[in-house]
Short mmCIF file of C-alpha atoms in Angstrom, two decimals:
data_model
loop_
_atom_site.label_atom_id
_atom_site.label_comp_id
_atom_site.label_asym_id
_atom_site.label_seq_id
_atom_site.Cartn_x
_atom_site.Cartn_y
_atom_site.Cartn_z
CA MET L 1 11.41 11.63 10.76
CA THR L 2 8.65 9.05 10.32
CA SER L 3 9.44 6.49 7.64
CA ARG L 4 6.95 5.82 4.84
CA ARG L 5 6.28 2.38 6.32
CA GLU L 6 5.58 3.80 9.79
CA PHE L 7 3.49 6.65 8.37
CA LEU L 8 1.20 4.33 6.43
CA LYS L 9 0.95 1.72 9.14
CA GLU L 10 -0.15 4.39 11.62
CA ALA L 11 -2.94 5.29 9.22
CA ALA L 12 -4.25 1.73 9.12
CA THR L 13 -4.06 1.37 12.90
CA GLY L 14 -5.75 4.62 13.81
CA ALA L 15 -3.17 7.46 13.75
CA VAL L 16 -3.88 10.66 11.82
CA LEU L 17 -3.15 10.53 8.12
CA MET L 18 -3.55 13.76 6.18
CA GLY L 19 -5.57 13.72 2.98
CA SER L 20 -4.41 15.02 -0.37
CA SER L 21 -5.92 18.26 -1.67
CA ALA L 22 -5.67 17.08 -5.27
CA ALA L 23 -8.70 18.02 -7.33
CA ALA L 24 -10.51 15.07 -8.85
CA ASP L 25 -10.99 14.45 -12.51
CA ALA L 26 -14.63 14.76 -13.55
CA MET L 27 -14.35 11.67 -15.70
CA GLY L 28 -14.73 8.56 -13.55
CA LEU L 29 -15.33 4.87 -13.35
CA ALA L 30 -18.64 5.04 -15.22
CA ASP L 31 -16.80 6.35 -18.28
CA MET L 32 -14.23 3.60 -17.99
CA LEU L 33 -17.02 1.02 -17.75
CA ASP L 34 -18.54 2.45 -20.92
CA ARG L 35 -15.26 2.16 -22.82
CA HIS L 36 -14.84 -1.49 -21.84
CA ALA L 37 -18.45 -2.26 -22.69
CA ASN L 38 -18.00 -0.70 -26.11
CA SER L 39 -14.94 -2.87 -26.76
CA GLY L 40 -17.13 -5.97 -26.45
CA LYS L 41 -14.72 -7.62 -24.02
CA SER L 42 -14.22 -7.62 -20.28
CA LYS L 43 -10.72 -6.59 -19.33
CA VAL L 44 -8.82 -8.47 -16.64
CA VAL L 45 -5.23 -7.61 -15.74
CA ILE L 46 -2.84 -10.02 -14.03
CA ALA L 47 0.24 -8.14 -12.85
CA ARG L 48 3.14 -10.20 -11.52
CA ASP L 49 6.43 -9.60 -9.75
CA SER L 50 8.50 -12.74 -9.24
CA ALA L 51 10.68 -10.92 -6.69
CA LEU L 52 7.71 -9.71 -4.62
CA HIS L 53 8.49 -11.90 -1.63
CA GLY L 54 12.24 -12.23 -1.98
CA GLN L 55 13.36 -14.60 0.78
CA SER L 56 10.47 -13.65 3.07
CA THR L 57 6.96 -14.96 3.57
CA LYS L 58 5.76 -11.35 3.55
CA PRO L 59 5.74 -9.28 0.35
CA ASP L 60 7.97 -6.23 0.15
CA GLU L 61 5.84 -3.09 0.70
CA LYS L 62 7.59 -0.99 -1.92
CA ARG L 63 7.25 -3.73 -4.51
CA VAL L 64 3.57 -4.13 -3.65
CA LEU L 65 2.97 -0.43 -4.32
CA ASP L 66 4.87 -0.67 -7.60
CA LEU L 67 2.91 -3.79 -8.57
CA LEU L 68 -0.37 -2.04 -7.77
CA ASP L 69 0.65 0.94 -9.90
CA ARG L 70 1.52 -1.30 -12.85
CA ALA L 71 -1.77 -3.18 -12.56
CA ILE L 72 -3.88 -0.02 -12.38
CA ALA L 73 -1.95 1.63 -15.21
CA ALA L 74 -2.45 -1.41 -17.43
CA TYR L 75 -6.16 -1.47 -16.64
CA THR L 76 -6.92 2.23 -17.05
CA GLY L 77 -4.38 3.08 -19.75
CA ARG L 78 -3.06 5.95 -17.62
CA ASP L 79 0.54 5.84 -16.53
CA HIS L 80 0.37 8.33 -13.67
CA PRO L 81 -0.98 6.55 -10.56
CA VAL L 82 -2.98 9.53 -9.29
CA ASP L 83 -4.70 10.05 -12.65
CA ALA L 84 -5.53 6.35 -12.82
CA TRP L 85 -7.05 6.34 -9.35
CA LYS L 86 -9.15 9.40 -10.08
CA HIS L 87 -10.79 7.42 -12.84
CA ILE L 88 -11.39 4.41 -10.61
CA VAL L 89 -13.01 6.22 -7.70
CA ALA L 90 -14.87 8.80 -9.83
CA GLN L 91 -14.12 11.21 -7.01
CA GLY L 92 -15.16 14.27 -9.01
CA ARG L 93 -18.81 13.27 -8.70
CA SER L 94 -18.93 13.63 -4.92
CA GLN L 95 -16.44 15.01 -2.42
CA ASP L 96 -17.98 13.19 0.54
CA ARG L 97 -18.50 9.66 -0.72
CA VAL L 98 -17.20 6.82 1.46
CA ILE L 99 -15.12 4.19 -0.29
CA GLY L 100 -15.03 0.82 1.40
CA LEU L 101 -12.13 -1.60 1.09
CA LYS L 102 -13.60 -5.08 1.68
CA THR L 103 -10.81 -7.39 2.82
CA ASN L 104 -10.84 -11.13 3.59
CA GLY L 105 -9.30 -12.45 6.78
CA LEU L 106 -11.36 -15.60 7.16
CA GLY L 107 -8.40 -17.92 6.58
CA GLY L 108 -6.34 -16.43 9.40
CA LYS L 109 -2.96 -14.74 9.32
CA GLY L 110 -1.44 -17.20 6.89
CA ILE L 111 -3.89 -16.56 4.05
CA SER L 112 -5.59 -13.18 4.30
CA THR L 113 -5.63 -9.95 2.30
CA HIS L 114 -2.15 -8.51 2.78
CA LEU L 115 -1.69 -5.39 4.90
CA ALA L 116 0.80 -4.02 2.36
CA LEU L 117 -1.90 -4.01 -0.32
CA VAL L 118 -4.41 -2.21 1.91
CA LEU L 119 -1.80 0.42 2.77
CA ALA L 120 -0.83 0.93 -0.86
CA ILE L 121 -4.45 1.42 -1.94
CA ALA L 122 -5.15 3.80 0.95
CA GLU L 123 -2.12 5.87 -0.03
CA ARG L 124 -3.19 6.17 -3.66
CA LEU L 125 -6.81 6.93 -2.75
CA GLN L 126 -5.73 9.89 -0.66
CA GLN L 127 -3.42 11.14 -3.36
CA ALA L 128 -6.43 10.98 -5.69
CA GLY L 129 -8.35 13.30 -3.34
CA VAL L 130 -10.19 10.94 -1.01
CA LYS L 131 -10.32 12.20 2.57
CA PRO L 132 -8.91 9.81 5.20
CA GLY L 133 -12.27 9.60 6.97
CA ASN L 134 -13.91 8.56 3.72
CA ILE L 135 -11.80 5.41 3.50
CA LEU L 136 -13.32 2.51 5.42
CA VAL L 137 -11.47 -0.80 5.64
CA TRP L 138 -13.91 -3.52 6.67
CA ASP L 139 -14.68 -7.20 6.95
CA ARG L 140 -16.93 -9.52 8.94
CA ASN L 141 -15.44 -8.80 12.36
CA ALA L 142 -12.41 -7.67 14.35
CA ARG L 143 -10.85 -11.12 14.21
CA ASP L 144 -10.78 -11.14 10.40
CA LEU L 145 -9.38 -7.61 10.21
CA GLU L 146 -6.68 -8.41 12.74
CA ALA L 147 -5.74 -11.46 10.65
CA CYS L 148 -4.89 -8.96 7.90
CA GLY L 149 -2.66 -7.03 10.32
CA LEU L 150 -5.19 -4.23 10.83
CA SER L 151 -6.40 -2.56 14.02
CA ILE L 152 -9.88 -1.29 14.80
CA ASN L 153 -10.43 2.46 14.48
CA THR L 154 -13.78 4.30 14.38
CA ASP L 155 -12.48 7.90 14.45
CA PRO L 156 -14.24 9.63 11.52
CA SER L 157 -11.32 12.01 10.98
CA ARG L 158 -8.97 9.13 10.19
CA ILE L 159 -8.93 6.05 8.00
CA ARG L 160 -11.55 3.87 9.64
CA CYS L 161 -11.29 0.15 10.15
CA TYR L 162 -13.98 -2.02 11.71
CA GLY L 163 -16.27 -4.93 11.00
CA SER L 164 -19.92 -5.76 10.85
CA ASP L 165 -19.68 -6.78 14.50
CA VAL L 166 -19.44 -3.03 15.19
CA SER L 167 -21.95 -1.73 12.62
CA GLY L 168 -24.53 -4.48 12.96
CA PHE L 169 -26.85 -5.81 10.25
CA GLU L 170 -30.07 -4.60 8.71
CA GLU L 171 -33.21 -5.89 10.41
CA GLN L 172 -35.05 -6.64 7.19
CA PRO L 173 -33.75 -9.21 4.72
CA VAL L 174 -33.53 -8.61 0.98
CA SER L 175 -33.87 -11.37 -1.58
CA TRP L 176 -32.85 -12.42 -5.05
CA GLY L 177 -33.40 -16.00 -6.17
CA THR L 178 -32.31 -18.38 -3.43
CA ALA L 179 -30.52 -15.63 -1.48
CA SER L 180 -32.42 -13.99 1.36
CA VAL L 181 -29.93 -12.05 3.45
CA LYS L 182 -29.45 -9.31 5.99
CA PHE L 183 -26.66 -7.01 4.90
CA SER L 184 -24.00 -5.35 6.98
CA LYS L 185 -24.91 -1.73 7.64
CA ILE L 186 -21.39 -0.85 6.46
CA LEU L 187 -22.45 -1.83 2.96
CA THR L 188 -25.95 -0.39 3.02
CA ARG L 189 -25.47 2.80 5.05
CA GLU L 190 -21.79 3.73 4.95
CA CYS L 191 -20.28 2.93 1.57
CA ALA L 192 -21.10 4.71 -1.68
CA MET L 193 -18.61 2.45 -3.47
CA VAL L 194 -16.73 -0.70 -2.50
CA ILE L 195 -13.37 -1.86 -3.81
CA ASN L 196 -13.25 -5.61 -3.37
CA LEU L 197 -9.97 -7.04 -2.00
CA PRO L 198 -10.42 -10.84 -2.01
CA ILE L 199 -7.58 -13.30 -1.67
CA LEU L 200 -7.22 -16.12 -4.19
CA LYS L 201 -8.00 -19.49 -2.61
CA ASP L 202 -9.19 -23.00 -3.21
CA HIS L 203 -12.50 -23.71 -1.46
CA GLU L 204 -13.65 -27.05 -0.07
CA LEU L 205 -17.24 -26.54 -1.28
CA SER L 206 -17.31 -24.01 -4.11
CA GLY L 207 -13.97 -24.95 -5.66
CA VAL L 208 -12.70 -21.39 -5.88
CA THR L 209 -13.25 -18.34 -3.71
CA PHE L 210 -12.32 -14.96 -5.12
CA SER L 211 -14.27 -11.90 -6.26
CA MET L 212 -17.92 -12.93 -5.99
CA LYS L 213 -17.64 -15.25 -3.01
CA ASN L 214 -15.90 -12.55 -0.97
CA MET L 215 -19.37 -11.03 -0.72
CA TYR L 216 -20.34 -13.81 1.69
CA GLY L 217 -18.48 -11.66 4.20
CA VAL L 218 -21.08 -8.86 3.98
CA VAL L 219 -24.12 -10.86 5.15
CA GLN L 220 -25.20 -12.05 8.57
CA ARG L 221 -25.64 -15.78 7.89
CA PRO L 222 -23.41 -16.76 4.97
CA PHE L 223 -23.61 -20.47 5.79
CA GLU L 224 -27.16 -20.44 4.43
CA LEU L 225 -25.72 -19.84 0.94
CA HIS L 226 -23.34 -22.83 0.85
CA ALA L 227 -25.70 -25.53 -0.44
CA ASN L 228 -24.87 -27.31 -3.70
CA GLY L 229 -21.32 -25.99 -3.86
CA CYS L 230 -22.58 -22.42 -3.35
CA ASN L 231 -24.48 -22.62 -6.62
CA PRO L 232 -26.60 -20.58 -7.23
CA GLY L 233 -25.95 -18.92 -3.87
CA VAL L 234 -22.93 -16.90 -5.00
CA ALA L 235 -24.58 -15.74 -8.21
CA ASP L 236 -27.91 -14.90 -6.56
CA LEU L 237 -26.23 -12.91 -3.78
CA ASN L 238 -24.20 -10.84 -6.22
CA CYS L 239 -27.37 -9.93 -8.14
CA ILE L 240 -28.80 -8.03 -5.17
CA PRO L 241 -28.45 -4.30 -5.99
CA ALA L 242 -26.53 -3.39 -2.83
CA ILE L 243 -23.69 -5.60 -4.08
CA ARG L 244 -24.20 -5.38 -7.83
CA ASP L 245 -24.26 -1.59 -7.85
CA LYS L 246 -21.82 -0.67 -5.08
CA VAL L 247 -19.03 -3.21 -5.54
CA ARG L 248 -17.50 -1.50 -8.52
CA PHE L 249 -13.90 -2.67 -8.74
CA THR L 250 -11.80 -5.63 -7.65
CA ILE L 251 -8.11 -5.71 -6.79
CA GLY L 252 -7.62 -9.40 -6.14
CA ASP L 253 -4.78 -10.42 -3.86
CA ALA L 254 -2.99 -13.32 -5.50
CA MET L 255 0.35 -12.59 -3.85
CA SER L 256 0.00 -15.84 -1.93
CA SER L 257 -2.64 -18.53 -2.18
CA VAL L 258 -3.66 -22.06 -1.25
CA TYR L 259 -4.46 -24.36 -4.17
CA GLN L 260 -5.81 -27.20 -2.01
CA GLY L 261 -7.55 -27.41 1.36
CA GLY L 262 -8.98 -23.90 1.36
CA PRO L 263 -10.47 -21.64 2.46
CA SER L 264 -8.49 -22.20 5.68
CA PHE L 265 -4.71 -21.97 5.79
CA HIS L 266 -2.79 -25.09 4.82
CA PRO L 267 0.94 -24.33 4.68
CA GLU L 268 1.63 -27.58 2.83
CA HIS L 269 -0.45 -26.20 -0.06
CA LEU L 270 0.78 -22.62 0.13
CA TRP L 271 1.74 -21.08 -3.19
CA TYR L 272 3.15 -17.71 -4.24
CA PRO L 273 1.64 -16.48 -7.53
CA ASN L 274 3.14 -13.03 -6.68
CA ALA L 275 0.28 -11.35 -8.53
CA LEU L 276 -2.60 -8.91 -8.41
CA VAL L 277 -5.72 -9.60 -10.48
CA VAL L 278 -7.61 -6.44 -11.38
CA GLY L 279 -10.91 -5.73 -13.11
CA GLU L 280 -14.59 -4.80 -12.98
CA ASP L 281 -16.28 -7.89 -14.40
CA ARG L 282 -16.66 -10.12 -11.35
CA VAL L 283 -17.44 -13.20 -13.44
CA ALA L 284 -14.43 -12.76 -15.72
CA LEU L 285 -12.28 -12.24 -12.62
CA ASP L 286 -13.51 -15.47 -11.04
CA HIS L 287 -13.07 -17.40 -14.29
CA THR L 288 -9.48 -16.13 -14.46
CA ALA L 289 -8.89 -17.07 -10.80
CA TRP L 290 -10.24 -20.56 -11.50
CA GLN L 291 -7.79 -21.05 -14.34
CA MET L 292 -4.90 -19.87 -12.16
CA ILE L 293 -5.76 -22.42 -9.48
CA GLU L 294 -6.25 -25.23 -11.99
CA SER L 295 -2.87 -24.47 -13.54
CA LYS L 296 -1.20 -24.72 -10.14
CA ARG L 297 -3.08 -27.90 -9.24
CA ALA L 298 -1.87 -29.49 -12.49
CA GLU L 299 1.69 -28.43 -11.73
CA ALA L 300 1.42 -29.90 -8.22
CA GLY L 301 -0.10 -33.15 -9.49
CA VAL L 302 -3.44 -32.51 -7.79
CA PRO L 303 -6.68 -33.57 -9.56
CA THR L 304 -8.73 -30.92 -11.31
CA LEU L 305 -11.60 -29.41 -9.36
CA GLU L 306 -14.00 -31.25 -11.67
CA VAL L 307 -12.39 -34.59 -10.77
CA ALA L 308 -12.34 -33.55 -7.12
CA GLY L 309 -16.11 -33.08 -7.31
CA ARG L 310 -16.21 -29.37 -6.65
CA PRO L 311 -15.94 -27.35 -9.85
CA PRO L 312 -16.98 -23.69 -9.36
CA ARG L 313 -20.29 -24.03 -11.19
CA TYR L 314 -21.51 -20.73 -9.75
CA ILE L 315 -19.28 -18.92 -12.27
CA ALA L 316 -21.31 -20.16 -15.26
CA THR L 317 -24.52 -19.47 -13.35
CA ALA L 318 -23.44 -15.87 -12.73
CA ALA L 319 -22.81 -15.49 -16.46
CA ASP L 320 -26.15 -16.87 -17.61
CA ALA L 321 -28.97 -14.76 -19.02
CA ALA L 322 -30.92 -14.75 -15.76
CA HIS L 323 -28.04 -13.28 -13.74
CA GLY L 324 -26.05 -11.33 -16.32
CA LEU L 325 -23.23 -10.51 -13.93
CA GLY L 326 -20.46 -10.78 -16.52
CA THR L 327 -18.80 -13.22 -18.87
CA ASN L 328 -17.03 -16.53 -18.42
CA ASP L 329 -16.31 -16.88 -22.15
CA PRO L 330 -12.53 -16.68 -22.73
CA LYS L 331 -13.23 -15.18 -26.17
CA ARG L 332 -14.97 -12.26 -24.49
CA ILE L 333 -12.28 -11.70 -21.86
CA ASN L 334 -9.40 -9.39 -22.70
CA LEU L 335 -6.77 -10.95 -20.44
CA VAL L 336 -3.71 -8.73 -20.06
CA GLU L 337 -0.71 -10.31 -18.32
CA ILE L 338 2.20 -8.09 -17.35
#
């Protein structure tokens, strides 16, 4: 008999994974967005498990699934994982929509979105009624996906996994503010909705890379957006409708992180927050990530990002009236820690 671990890993690496026939709830993410908007606060959940890694450098797969379930339950207010995921994907509105899982493998194997998290999300999506072929795990290229432990698969009957090096980029750029970019065709032509799976990291230019900056991995020439500490590059990019409208939910991987020297892997600055950071408001998520990194830097005796000369100013820019991407005001963030 195939073990759960083997069964799920085969799905991510190209073997057949059967979809669930569960009917989807007609009430979806849009309704959840409305409820949070009506509360006047942006909800961010930090779910932790101090035993996530045990004595290993890799998180335990079963504990990752349990942590994901706790995070999603706390966010949606629904205890049953399948019910919670039906709300997130709004599957009842279309049976054929493709949901993209945007990972981040830029830092290499030591500091990339964890395979266990991708597998856990793929499992719950299928149980919520998403067909295997309508789940597309993607990043910039094969190298970044392989850093996450994934293998390339383009079979439309299975969970797909490939990068923009396969799909290519749009020929015509689109612009907002300082950002003029050519998007990956995965974003523009394949995905109806994207679940963002960034990994929490320090960044040598922008200070912090998390929810919004993970979108640099969906454009052809991201280096053009790095001037002035990526400000206003990050905010301007996230205002473009293809990102603003399609990237609907973030499950941030804070199971391991680097608090100094990022975005590349520096084992001397490796840190295990053992957490997932979940929400819809990309600005509130990045503000929360910033505070997590600053807390660790203080604990490690490392100067603040302000003193280091690279505070993540793009977060305030994204929150301003011109961008309106979310809030960075702690009084308007409903931070739930479990």
